mmCIF file of C-alpha atoms in Angstrom:
data_model
loop_
_atom_site.group_PDB
_atom_site.id
_atom_site.type_symbol
_atom_site.label_atom_id
_atom_site.label_comp_id
_atom_site.label_asym_id
_atom_site.label_seq_id
_atom_site.Cartn_x
_atom_site.Cartn_y
_atom_site.Cartn_z
ATOM 1 C CA UNK A 19 -34.945 -15.821 -17.016
ATOM 2 C CA UNK A 20 -31.756 -16.437 -19.033
ATOM 3 C CA UNK A 21 -30.286 -18.312 -16.075
ATOM 4 C CA UNK A 22 -28.396 -20.906 -18.130
ATOM 5 C CA UNK A 23 -26.659 -18.339 -20.337
ATOM 6 C CA UNK A 24 -22.946 -17.808 -19.921
ATOM 7 C CA UNK A 25 -21.244 -14.407 -20.154
ATOM 8 C CA UNK A 26 -20.701 -14.694 -23.935
ATOM 9 C CA UNK A 27 -24.345 -15.610 -24.549
ATOM 10 C CA UNK A 28 -25.506 -12.689 -22.413
ATOM 11 C CA UNK A 29 -23.151 -10.347 -24.285
ATOM 12 C CA UNK A 30 -24.558 -11.516 -27.651
ATOM 13 C CA UNK A 31 -28.139 -11.177 -26.432
ATOM 14 C CA UNK A 32 -27.495 -7.701 -25.026
ATOM 15 C CA UNK A 33 -25.813 -6.628 -28.276
ATOM 16 C CA UNK A 34 -28.752 -7.903 -30.340
ATOM 17 C CA UNK A 35 -31.266 -6.073 -28.138
ATOM 18 C CA UNK A 36 -29.263 -2.814 -28.294
ATOM 19 C CA UNK A 37 -29.014 -3.087 -32.094
ATOM 20 C CA UNK A 38 -32.792 -3.496 -32.339
ATOM 21 C CA UNK A 39 -33.380 -0.456 -30.132
ATOM 22 C CA UNK A 40 -30.792 1.661 -31.956
ATOM 23 C CA UNK A 41 -32.259 0.672 -35.330
ATOM 24 C CA UNK A 42 -35.655 1.941 -34.258
ATOM 25 C CA UNK A 43 -34.244 5.129 -32.694
ATOM 26 C CA UNK A 44 -32.272 5.863 -35.883
ATOM 27 C CA UNK A 45 -35.425 5.359 -37.951
ATOM 28 C CA UNK A 46 -37.330 7.677 -35.596
ATOM 29 C CA UNK A 47 -34.667 10.394 -35.793
ATOM 30 C CA UNK A 48 -34.549 10.298 -39.605
ATOM 31 C CA UNK A 49 -38.373 10.354 -39.698
ATOM 32 C CA UNK A 50 -38.518 13.478 -37.511
ATOM 33 C CA UNK A 51 -35.742 15.304 -39.371
ATOM 34 C CA UNK A 52 -36.976 14.564 -42.896
ATOM 35 C CA UNK A 53 -40.632 15.251 -42.137
ATOM 36 C CA UNK A 54 -39.719 18.477 -40.332
ATOM 37 C CA UNK A 55 -37.786 19.513 -43.422
ATOM 38 C CA UNK A 56 -40.730 18.651 -45.661
ATOM 39 C CA UNK A 57 -43.046 20.657 -43.419
ATOM 40 C CA UNK A 58 -40.733 23.691 -43.544
ATOM 41 C CA UNK A 59 -40.373 23.361 -47.309
ATOM 42 C CA UNK A 60 -44.144 23.263 -47.716
ATOM 43 C CA UNK A 61 -44.532 26.211 -45.348
ATOM 44 C CA UNK A 62 -42.033 28.309 -47.311
ATOM 45 C CA UNK A 63 -43.438 27.437 -50.725
ATOM 46 C CA UNK A 64 -47.098 27.651 -49.755
ATOM 47 C CA UNK A 65 -49.828 25.837 -51.584
ATOM 48 C CA UNK A 66 -51.541 22.604 -50.674
ATOM 49 C CA UNK A 67 -50.475 20.624 -47.638
ATOM 50 C CA UNK A 68 -48.804 17.821 -49.598
ATOM 51 C CA UNK A 69 -46.311 16.994 -46.827
ATOM 52 C CA UNK A 70 -49.009 15.084 -44.945
ATOM 53 C CA UNK A 71 -48.845 12.187 -47.440
ATOM 54 C CA UNK A 72 -45.219 11.192 -46.802
ATOM 55 C CA UNK A 73 -45.813 11.826 -43.088
ATOM 56 C CA UNK A 74 -48.699 9.330 -42.960
ATOM 57 C CA UNK A 75 -47.017 6.725 -45.150
ATOM 58 C CA UNK A 76 -43.696 6.869 -43.377
ATOM 59 C CA UNK A 77 -45.442 7.158 -40.017
ATOM 60 C CA UNK A 78 -47.209 3.878 -40.709
ATOM 61 C CA UNK A 79 -43.872 2.247 -41.532
ATOM 62 C CA UNK A 80 -42.315 3.685 -38.381
ATOM 63 C CA UNK A 81 -45.224 2.450 -36.291
ATOM 64 C CA UNK A 82 -44.867 -1.055 -37.716
ATOM 65 C CA UNK A 83 -41.112 -0.946 -37.060
ATOM 66 C CA UNK A 84 -41.774 0.116 -33.460
ATOM 67 C CA UNK A 85 -44.346 -2.642 -32.896
ATOM 68 C CA UNK A 86 -42.063 -5.298 -34.395
ATOM 69 C CA UNK A 87 -39.160 -4.088 -32.244
ATOM 70 C CA UNK A 88 -41.265 -4.058 -29.089
ATOM 71 C CA UNK A 89 -42.757 -7.486 -29.751
ATOM 72 C CA UNK A 90 -39.343 -8.888 -30.595
ATOM 73 C CA UNK A 91 -37.829 -7.587 -27.362
ATOM 74 C CA UNK A 92 -40.828 -8.746 -25.313
ATOM 75 C CA UNK A 93 -40.965 -11.991 -27.274
ATOM 76 C CA UNK A 94 -37.481 -12.979 -26.143
ATOM 77 C CA UNK A 95 -38.712 -12.982 -22.556
ATOM 78 C CA UNK A 96 -41.917 -14.766 -23.553
ATOM 79 C CA UNK A 97 -39.959 -17.488 -25.378
ATOM 80 C CA UNK A 98 -37.786 -17.971 -22.301
ATOM 81 C CA UNK A 99 -40.845 -18.272 -20.005
ATOM 82 C CA UNK A 100 -42.531 -20.730 -22.364
ATOM 83 C CA UNK A 101 -39.331 -22.777 -22.596
ATOM 84 C CA UNK A 102 -39.001 -22.924 -18.809
ATOM 85 C CA UNK A 103 -42.664 -23.943 -18.442
ATOM 86 C CA UNK A 104 -42.259 -26.665 -21.059
ATOM 87 C CA UNK A 105 -39.120 -27.978 -19.351
ATOM 88 C CA UNK A 106 -40.973 -28.125 -16.011
ATOM 89 C CA UNK A 107 -43.844 -30.020 -17.630
ATOM 90 C CA UNK A 108 -41.489 -32.531 -19.289
ATOM 91 C CA UNK A 109 -39.528 -33.038 -16.071
ATOM 92 C CA UNK A 110 -42.737 -33.655 -14.138
ATOM 93 C CA UNK A 111 -43.891 -36.215 -16.714
ATOM 94 C CA UNK A 112 -40.520 -37.946 -16.695
ATOM 95 C CA UNK A 113 -40.609 -38.101 -12.889
ATOM 96 C CA UNK A 114 -43.886 -40.066 -12.882
#
């Protein structure tokens, strides 16, 4: 996995992966803080439980963000494995 990458390529790849993870963690933190604030506001004011609507909508967006981040990070490894398998296949065909 990533055997033909030099130090600069590895640095760029690591930076990209960290940025993806930090983007999701930032989104998660803002989600928790804002929705906690909305819950407290609703609790103090009373009335109907309206805060559930932004929680569900934003929660769906956060879930999609998490899935995309996970698949993207896993997909980098999958792409590398597929590339290596394809190279092996082509080398074997060329050797015949």
